[in-house]
């Protein structure tokens, strides 16, 4: 069931519209990138807005995204270490 849902997300017109603009935005210099807006009406849905916001954060702050992922991973490892210590 999840595979069917994942495949249906690929064919959504709103996500395709947002993806197209994000690809164009990525090729611009950083100074110009901040001025790009989502101008395609097809992408102006709730899911399109979420995708746009996440995409622009990843493009503009890749180090922040990497640190967030690492911090989450370290938090999980820390919890596992504490669980092992508690079992010992």
Backbone atoms as SQL, in Angstrom:
CREATE TABLE atoms (id INTEGER PRIMARY KEY, chain TEXT, resi INTEGER, resn TEXT, atom TEXT, x REAL, y REAL, z REAL);
INSERT INTO atoms VALUES
  (1, 'A', 1, 'UNK', 'N', 0.823, -1.190, 0.000),
  (2, 'A', 1, 'UNK', 'CA', 0.000, 0.000, 0.000),
  (3, 'A', 1, 'UNK', 'C', 0.872, 1.261, 0.000),
  (4, 'A', 2, 'UNK', 'N', 1.954, 1.259, 0.766),
  (5, 'A', 2, 'UNK', 'CA', 2.823, 2.437, 0.808),
  (6, 'A', 2, 'UNK', 'C', 3.481, 2.693, -0.536),
  (7, 'A', 3, 'UNK', 'N', 3.870, 1.628, -1.222),
  (8, 'A', 3, 'UNK', 'CA', 4.501, 1.792, -2.530),
  (9, 'A', 3, 'UNK', 'C', 3.546, 2.467, -3.509),
  (10, 'A', 4, 'UNK', 'N', 2.285, 2.084, -3.474),
  (11, 'A', 4, 'UNK', 'CA', 1.302, 2.690, -4.369),
  (12, 'A', 4, 'UNK', 'C', 1.173, 4.172, -4.050),
  (13, 'A', 5, 'UNK', 'N', 1.128, 4.508, -2.757),
  (14, 'A', 5, 'UNK', 'CA', 1.009, 5.914, -2.359),
  (15, 'A', 5, 'UNK', 'C', 2.249, 6.704, -2.779),
  (16, 'A', 6, 'UNK', 'N', 3.427, 6.120, -2.595),
  (17, 'A', 6, 'UNK', 'CA', 4.664, 6.807, -2.974),
  (18, 'A', 6, 'UNK', 'C', 4.701, 7.056, -4.478),
  (19, 'A', 7, 'UNK', 'N', 4.250, 6.086, -5.253),
  (20, 'A', 7, 'UNK', 'CA', 4.237, 6.265, -6.697),
  (21, 'A', 7, 'UNK', 'C', 3.236, 7.333, -7.115),
  (22, 'A', 8, 'UNK', 'N', 2.129, 7.423, -6.419),
  (23, 'A', 8, 'UNK', 'CA', 1.132, 8.427, -6.781),
  (24, 'A', 8, 'UNK', 'C', 1.643, 9.840, -6.485),
  (25, 'A', 9, 'UNK', 'N', 2.528, 10.003, -5.500),
  (26, 'A', 9, 'UNK', 'CA', 3.088, 11.323, -5.209),
  (27, 'A', 9, 'UNK', 'C', 3.987, 11.808, -6.343),
  (28, 'A', 10, 'UNK', 'N', 4.613, 10.884, -7.052),
  (29, 'A', 10, 'UNK', 'CA', 5.485, 11.270, -8.161),
  (30, 'A', 10, 'UNK', 'C', 4.709, 11.924, -9.298),
  (31, 'A', 11, 'UNK', 'N', 3.477, 11.544, -9.450),
  (32, 'A', 11, 'UNK', 'CA', 2.679, 12.040, -10.567),
  (33, 'A', 11, 'UNK', 'C', 1.845, 13.266, -10.218),
  (34, 'A', 12, 'UNK', 'N', 2.034, 13.817, -9.046),
  (35, 'A', 12, 'UNK', 'CA', 1.250, 14.989, -8.648),
  (36, 'A', 12, 'UNK', 'C', 1.747, 16.225, -9.384),
  (37, 'A', 13, 'UNK', 'N', 0.834, 16.955, -9.980),
  (38, 'A', 13, 'UNK', 'CA', 1.194, 18.148, -10.758),
  (39, 'A', 13, 'UNK', 'C', 1.761, 19.246, -9.869),
  (40, 'A', 14, 'UNK', 'N', 1.251, 19.370, -8.630),
  (41, 'A', 14, 'UNK', 'CA', 1.744, 20.433, -7.754),
  (42, 'A', 14, 'UNK', 'C', 3.194, 20.194, -7.360),
  (43, 'A', 15, 'UNK', 'N', 3.548, 18.946, -7.064),
  (44, 'A', 15, 'UNK', 'CA', 4.935, 18.647, -6.704),
  (45, 'A', 15, 'UNK', 'C', 5.861, 18.797, -7.905),
  (46, 'A', 16, 'UNK', 'N', 5.373, 18.447, -9.068),
  (47, 'A', 16, 'UNK', 'CA', 6.173, 18.615, -10.280),
  (48, 'A', 16, 'UNK', 'C', 6.438, 20.100, -10.548),
  (49, 'A', 17, 'UNK', 'N', 5.422, 20.939, -10.349),
  (50, 'A', 17, 'UNK', 'CA', 5.582, 22.385, -10.552),
  (51, 'A', 17, 'UNK', 'C', 6.610, 22.957, -9.583),
  (52, 'A', 18, 'UNK', 'N', 6.519, 22.562, -8.316),
  (53, 'A', 18, 'UNK', 'CA', 7.470, 23.051, -7.310),
  (54, 'A', 18, 'UNK', 'C', 8.873, 22.551, -7.625),
  (55, 'A', 19, 'UNK', 'N', 8.989, 21.294, -8.008),
  (56, 'A', 19, 'UNK', 'CA', 10.290, 20.713, -8.322),
  (57, 'A', 19, 'UNK', 'C', 10.964, 21.448, -9.480),
  (58, 'A', 20, 'UNK', 'N', 10.189, 21.820, -10.478),
  (59, 'A', 20, 'UNK', 'CA', 10.733, 22.551, -11.625),
  (60, 'A', 20, 'UNK', 'C', 11.308, 23.898, -11.195),
  (61, 'A', 21, 'UNK', 'N', 10.570, 24.626, -10.369),
  (62, 'A', 21, 'UNK', 'CA', 11.045, 25.938, -9.905),
  (63, 'A', 21, 'UNK', 'C', 12.265, 25.771, -8.994),
  (64, 'A', 22, 'UNK', 'N', 12.260, 24.752, -8.128),
  (65, 'A', 22, 'UNK', 'CA', 13.409, 24.523, -7.243),
  (66, 'A', 22, 'UNK', 'C', 14.665, 24.201, -8.045),
  (67, 'A', 23, 'UNK', 'N', 14.517, 23.440, -9.133),
  (68, 'A', 23, 'UNK', 'CA', 15.672, 23.130, -9.981),
  (69, 'A', 23, 'UNK', 'C', 16.217, 24.398, -10.637),
  (70, 'A', 24, 'UNK', 'N', 15.321, 25.267, -11.100),
  (71, 'A', 24, 'UNK', 'CA', 15.762, 26.538, -11.686),
  (72, 'A', 24, 'UNK', 'C', 16.432, 27.403, -10.624),
  (73, 'A', 25, 'UNK', 'N', 15.862, 27.423, -9.436),
  (74, 'A', 25, 'UNK', 'CA', 16.378, 28.233, -8.329),
  (75, 'A', 25, 'UNK', 'C', 17.774, 27.766, -7.926),
  (76, 'A', 26, 'UNK', 'N', 17.997, 26.455, -7.943),
  (77, 'A', 26, 'UNK', 'CA', 19.276, 25.887, -7.525),
  (78, 'A', 26, 'UNK', 'C', 20.421, 26.326, -8.443),
  (79, 'A', 27, 'UNK', 'N', 20.115, 26.578, -9.709),
  (80, 'A', 27, 'UNK', 'CA', 21.171, 26.947, -10.657),
  (81, 'A', 27, 'UNK', 'C', 21.570, 28.422, -10.566),
  (82, 'A', 28, 'UNK', 'N', 20.834, 29.203, -9.787),
  (83, 'A', 28, 'UNK', 'CA', 21.133, 30.635, -9.658),
  (84, 'A', 28, 'UNK', 'C', 22.190, 30.884, -8.580),
  (85, 'A', 29, 'UNK', 'N', 22.915, 32.008, -8.683),
  (86, 'A', 29, 'UNK', 'CA', 23.830, 32.387, -7.602),
  (87, 'A', 29, 'UNK', 'C', 23.047, 32.659, -6.318),
  (88, 'A', 30, 'UNK', 'N', 23.716, 32.525, -5.191),
  (89, 'A', 30, 'UNK', 'CA', 23.042, 32.679, -3.893),
  (90, 'A', 30, 'UNK', 'C', 22.333, 34.017, -3.741),
  (91, 'A', 31, 'UNK', 'N', 22.940, 35.085, -4.221),
  (92, 'A', 31, 'UNK', 'CA', 22.341, 36.412, -4.062),
  (93, 'A', 31, 'UNK', 'C', 21.009, 36.530, -4.810),
  (94, 'A', 32, 'UNK', 'N', 20.906, 35.878, -5.957),
  (95, 'A', 32, 'UNK', 'CA', 19.668, 35.929, -6.738),
  (96, 'A', 32, 'UNK', 'C', 18.650, 34.895, -6.266),
  (97, 'A', 33, 'UNK', 'N', 19.134, 33.836, -5.657),
  (98, 'A', 33, 'UNK', 'CA', 18.275, 32.724, -5.256),
  (99, 'A', 33, 'UNK', 'C', 17.193, 33.144, -4.265),
  (100, 'A', 34, 'UNK', 'N', 17.517, 34.078, -3.383),
  (101, 'A', 34, 'UNK', 'CA', 16.557, 34.474, -2.348),
  (102, 'A', 34, 'UNK', 'C', 15.367, 35.230, -2.920),
  (103, 'A', 35, 'UNK', 'N', 15.495, 35.771, -4.126),
  (104, 'A', 35, 'UNK', 'CA', 14.409, 36.538, -4.732),
  (105, 'A', 35, 'UNK', 'C', 13.430, 35.685, -5.533),
  (106, 'A', 36, 'UNK', 'N', 13.731, 34.404, -5.709),
  (107, 'A', 36, 'UNK', 'CA', 12.854, 33.532, -6.493),
  (108, 'A', 36, 'UNK', 'C', 11.636, 33.169, -5.658),
  (109, 'A', 37, 'UNK', 'N', 10.467, 33.295, -6.271),
  (110, 'A', 37, 'UNK', 'CA', 9.222, 32.944, -5.590),
  (111, 'A', 37, 'UNK', 'C', 8.524, 31.839, -6.368),
  (112, 'A', 38, 'UNK', 'N', 7.632, 31.150, -5.695),
  (113, 'A', 38, 'UNK', 'CA', 6.843, 30.105, -6.341),
  (114, 'A', 38, 'UNK', 'C', 5.738, 30.787, -7.120),
  (115, 'A', 39, 'UNK', 'N', 5.932, 30.942, -8.429),
  (116, 'A', 39, 'UNK', 'CA', 4.971, 31.686, -9.240),
  (117, 'A', 39, 'UNK', 'C', 4.007, 30.791, -10.014),
  (118, 'A', 40, 'UNK', 'N', 4.245, 29.498, -10.017),
  (119, 'A', 40, 'UNK', 'CA', 3.365, 28.576, -10.741),
  (120, 'A', 40, 'UNK', 'C', 2.133, 28.279, -9.885),
  (121, 'A', 41, 'UNK', 'N', 0.965, 28.619, -10.382),
  (122, 'A', 41, 'UNK', 'CA', -0.278, 28.406, -9.625),
  (123, 'A', 41, 'UNK', 'C', -0.500, 26.926, -9.328),
  (124, 'A', 42, 'UNK', 'N', 0.008, 26.056, -10.196),
  (125, 'A', 42, 'UNK', 'CA', -0.171, 24.621, -9.994),
  (126, 'A', 42, 'UNK', 'C', 0.514, 24.101, -8.746),
  (127, 'A', 43, 'UNK', 'N', 1.541, 24.799, -8.284),
  (128, 'A', 43, 'UNK', 'CA', 2.273, 24.354, -7.107),
  (129, 'A', 43, 'UNK', 'C', 1.771, 24.946, -5.809),
  (130, 'A', 44, 'UNK', 'N', 0.758, 25.787, -5.887),
  (131, 'A', 44, 'UNK', 'CA', 0.265, 26.471, -4.686),
  (132, 'A', 44, 'UNK', 'C', -0.808, 25.643, -3.989),
  (133, 'A', 45, 'UNK', 'N', -0.356, 24.536, -3.408),
  (134, 'A', 45, 'UNK', 'CA', -1.202, 23.681, -2.581),
  (135, 'A', 45, 'UNK', 'C', -0.502, 23.536, -1.234),
  (136, 'A', 46, 'UNK', 'N', -1.164, 22.908, -0.283),
  (137, 'A', 46, 'UNK', 'CA', -0.534, 22.717, 1.031),
  (138, 'A', 46, 'UNK', 'C', 0.712, 21.851, 0.890),
  (139, 'A', 47, 'UNK', 'N', 0.596, 20.737, 0.174),
  (140, 'A', 47, 'UNK', 'CA', 1.751, 19.864, -0.017),
  (141, 'A', 47, 'UNK', 'C', 2.831, 20.570, -0.833),
  (142, 'A', 48, 'UNK', 'N', 2.433, 21.373, -1.808),
  (143, 'A', 48, 'UNK', 'CA', 3.397, 22.142, -2.589),
  (144, 'A', 48, 'UNK', 'C', 4.136, 23.158, -1.735),
  (145, 'A', 49, 'UNK', 'N', 3.422, 23.793, -0.807),
  (146, 'A', 49, 'UNK', 'CA', 4.049, 24.776, 0.089),
  (147, 'A', 49, 'UNK', 'C', 5.048, 24.106, 1.026),
  (148, 'A', 50, 'UNK', 'N', 4.698, 22.935, 1.540),
  (149, 'A', 50, 'UNK', 'CA', 5.618, 22.194, 2.413),
  (150, 'A', 50, 'UNK', 'C', 6.868, 21.810, 1.633),
  (151, 'A', 51, 'UNK', 'N', 6.682, 21.294, 0.427),
  (152, 'A', 51, 'UNK', 'CA', 7.803, 20.892, -0.426),
  (153, 'A', 51, 'UNK', 'C', 8.678, 22.105, -0.765),
  (154, 'A', 52, 'UNK', 'N', 8.057, 23.238, -1.088),
  (155, 'A', 52, 'UNK', 'CA', 8.795, 24.468, -1.410),
  (156, 'A', 52, 'UNK', 'C', 9.634, 24.917, -0.217),
  (157, 'A', 53, 'UNK', 'N', 9.027, 24.969, 0.964),
  (158, 'A', 53, 'UNK', 'CA', 9.742, 25.440, 2.151),
  (159, 'A', 53, 'UNK', 'C', 10.902, 24.520, 2.508),
  (160, 'A', 54, 'UNK', 'N', 10.678, 23.219, 2.478),
  (161, 'A', 54, 'UNK', 'CA', 11.771, 22.282, 2.765),
  (162, 'A', 54, 'UNK', 'C', 12.863, 22.381, 1.702),
  (163, 'A', 55, 'UNK', 'N', 12.474, 22.490, 0.448),
  (164, 'A', 55, 'UNK', 'CA', 13.452, 22.588, -0.636),
  (165, 'A', 55, 'UNK', 'C', 14.314, 23.830, -0.545),
  (166, 'A', 56, 'UNK', 'N', 13.703, 24.963, -0.210),
  (167, 'A', 56, 'UNK', 'CA', 14.488, 26.198, -0.109),
  (168, 'A', 56, 'UNK', 'C', 15.410, 26.168, 1.106),
  (169, 'A', 57, 'UNK', 'N', 14.970, 25.558, 2.201),
  (170, 'A', 57, 'UNK', 'CA', 15.843, 25.440, 3.379),
  (171, 'A', 57, 'UNK', 'C', 17.052, 24.575, 3.050),
  (172, 'A', 58, 'UNK', 'N', 16.826, 23.462, 2.370),
  (173, 'A', 58, 'UNK', 'CA', 17.929, 22.570, 2.009),
  (174, 'A', 58, 'UNK', 'C', 18.889, 23.279, 1.058),
  (175, 'A', 59, 'UNK', 'N', 18.365, 24.058, 0.111),
  (176, 'A', 59, 'UNK', 'CA', 19.234, 24.766, -0.829),
  (177, 'A', 59, 'UNK', 'C', 20.007, 25.901, -0.165),
  (178, 'A', 60, 'UNK', 'N', 19.369, 26.622, 0.740),
  (179, 'A', 60, 'UNK', 'CA', 19.998, 27.805, 1.329),
  (180, 'A', 60, 'UNK', 'C', 20.871, 27.499, 2.542),
  (181, 'A', 61, 'UNK', 'N', 20.537, 26.464, 3.281),
  (182, 'A', 61, 'UNK', 'CA', 21.256, 26.146, 4.518),
  (183, 'A', 61, 'UNK', 'C', 21.644, 24.666, 4.575),
  (184, 'A', 62, 'UNK', 'N', 22.456, 24.194, 3.640),
  (185, 'A', 62, 'UNK', 'CA', 22.799, 22.768, 3.648),
  (186, 'A', 62, 'UNK', 'C', 23.568, 22.347, 4.907),
  (187, 'A', 63, 'UNK', 'N', 24.389, 23.241, 5.447),
  (188, 'A', 63, 'UNK', 'CA', 25.135, 22.899, 6.664),
  (189, 'A', 63, 'UNK', 'C', 24.192, 22.734, 7.850),
  (190, 'A', 64, 'UNK', 'N', 23.182, 23.579, 7.931),
  (191, 'A', 64, 'UNK', 'CA', 22.198, 23.472, 9.011),
  (192, 'A', 64, 'UNK', 'C', 21.434, 22.155, 8.921),
  (193, 'A', 65, 'UNK', 'N', 21.076, 21.776, 7.710),
  (194, 'A', 65, 'UNK', 'CA', 20.368, 20.506, 7.512),
  (195, 'A', 65, 'UNK', 'C', 21.266, 19.342, 7.920),
  (196, 'A', 66, 'UNK', 'N', 22.530, 19.388, 7.525),
  (197, 'A', 66, 'UNK', 'CA', 23.464, 18.320, 7.885),
  (198, 'A', 66, 'UNK', 'C', 23.652, 18.236, 9.395),
  (199, 'A', 67, 'UNK', 'N', 23.794, 19.390, 10.050),
  (200, 'A', 67, 'UNK', 'CA', 23.946, 19.390, 11.508),
  (201, 'A', 67, 'UNK', 'C', 22.703, 18.855, 12.208),
  (202, 'A', 68, 'UNK', 'N', 21.536, 19.184, 11.688),
  (203, 'A', 68, 'UNK', 'CA', 20.293, 18.685, 12.269),
  (204, 'A', 68, 'UNK', 'C', 20.215, 17.171, 12.153),
  (205, 'A', 69, 'UNK', 'N', 20.592, 16.649, 10.992),
  (206, 'A', 69, 'UNK', 'CA', 20.584, 15.197, 10.799),
  (207, 'A', 69, 'UNK', 'C', 21.590, 14.538, 11.733),
  (208, 'A', 70, 'UNK', 'N', 22.795, 15.110, 11.826),
  (209, 'A', 70, 'UNK', 'CA', 23.811, 14.554, 12.723),
  (210, 'A', 70, 'UNK', 'C', 23.370, 14.618, 14.177),
  (211, 'A', 71, 'UNK', 'N', 22.766, 15.729, 14.582),
  (212, 'A', 71, 'UNK', 'CA', 22.307, 15.868, 15.965),
  (213, 'A', 71, 'UNK', 'C', 21.237, 14.834, 16.281),
  (214, 'A', 72, 'UNK', 'N', 20.344, 14.603, 15.337),
  (215, 'A', 72, 'UNK', 'CA', 19.319, 13.579, 15.538),
  (216, 'A', 72, 'UNK', 'C', 19.937, 12.202, 15.671),
  (217, 'A', 73, 'UNK', 'N', 20.932, 11.921, 14.838),
  (218, 'A', 73, 'UNK', 'CA', 21.625, 10.635, 14.915),
  (219, 'A', 73, 'UNK', 'C', 22.377, 10.480, 16.221),
  (220, 'A', 74, 'UNK', 'N', 23.034, 11.545, 16.666),
  (221, 'A', 74, 'UNK', 'CA', 23.755, 11.494, 17.938),
  (222, 'A', 74, 'UNK', 'C', 22.802, 11.314, 19.109),
  (223, 'A', 75, 'UNK', 'N', 21.636, 11.933, 19.036),
  (224, 'A', 75, 'UNK', 'CA', 20.648, 11.777, 20.108),
  (225, 'A', 75, 'UNK', 'C', 20.176, 10.331, 20.199),
  (226, 'A', 76, 'UNK', 'N', 19.986, 9.696, 19.055),
  (227, 'A', 76, 'UNK', 'CA', 19.573, 8.288, 19.052),
  (228, 'A', 76, 'UNK', 'C', 20.675, 7.414, 19.629),
  (229, 'A', 77, 'UNK', 'N', 21.922, 7.662, 19.218),
  (230, 'A', 77, 'UNK', 'CA', 23.050, 6.881, 19.746),
  (231, 'A', 77, 'UNK', 'C', 23.165, 7.081, 21.250),
  (232, 'A', 78, 'UNK', 'N', 23.012, 8.314, 21.724),
  (233, 'A', 78, 'UNK', 'CA', 23.087, 8.597, 23.156),
  (234, 'A', 78, 'UNK', 'C', 22.027, 7.815, 23.921),
  (235, 'A', 79, 'UNK', 'N', 20.811, 7.770, 23.399),
  (236, 'A', 79, 'UNK', 'CA', 19.734, 7.016, 24.047),
  (237, 'A', 79, 'UNK', 'C', 20.060, 5.526, 24.075),
  (238, 'A', 80, 'UNK', 'N', 20.634, 5.012, 23.007),
  (239, 'A', 80, 'UNK', 'CA', 21.014, 3.595, 22.974),
  (240, 'A', 80, 'UNK', 'C', 22.114, 3.299, 23.984),
  (241, 'A', 81, 'UNK', 'N', 23.094, 4.191, 24.088),
  (242, 'A', 81, 'UNK', 'CA', 24.175, 4.006, 25.060),
  (243, 'A', 81, 'UNK', 'C', 23.612, 4.001, 26.475),
  (244, 'A', 82, 'UNK', 'N', 22.708, 4.918, 26.769),
  (245, 'A', 82, 'UNK', 'CA', 22.115, 4.956, 28.107),
  (246, 'A', 82, 'UNK', 'C', 21.287, 3.708, 28.388),
  (247, 'A', 83, 'UNK', 'N', 20.617, 3.182, 27.375),
  (248, 'A', 83, 'UNK', 'CA', 19.837, 1.957, 27.559),
  (249, 'A', 83, 'UNK', 'C', 20.751, 0.774, 27.849),
  (250, 'A', 84, 'UNK', 'N', 21.884, 0.703, 27.151),
  (251, 'A', 84, 'UNK', 'CA', 22.840, -0.384, 27.383),
  (252, 'A', 84, 'UNK', 'C', 23.435, -0.265, 28.777),
  (253, 'A', 85, 'UNK', 'N', 23.760, 0.943, 29.210),
  (254, 'A', 85, 'UNK', 'CA', 24.306, 1.157, 30.557),
  (255, 'A', 85, 'UNK', 'C', 23.282, 0.756, 31.607),
  (256, 'A', 86, 'UNK', 'N', 22.023, 1.078, 31.373),
  (257, 'A', 86, 'UNK', 'CA', 20.971, 0.731, 32.333),
  (258, 'A', 86, 'UNK', 'C', 20.793, -0.778, 32.434),
  (259, 'A', 87, 'UNK', 'N', 21.022, -1.501, 31.348),
  (260, 'A', 87, 'UNK', 'CA', 20.886, -2.959, 31.358),
  (261, 'A', 87, 'UNK', 'C', 22.072, -3.640, 32.036),
  (262, 'A', 88, 'UNK', 'N', 23.211, -2.970, 32.088),
  (263, 'A', 88, 'UNK', 'CA', 24.424, -3.584, 32.640),
  (264, 'A', 88, 'UNK', 'C', 24.406, -3.651, 34.149);
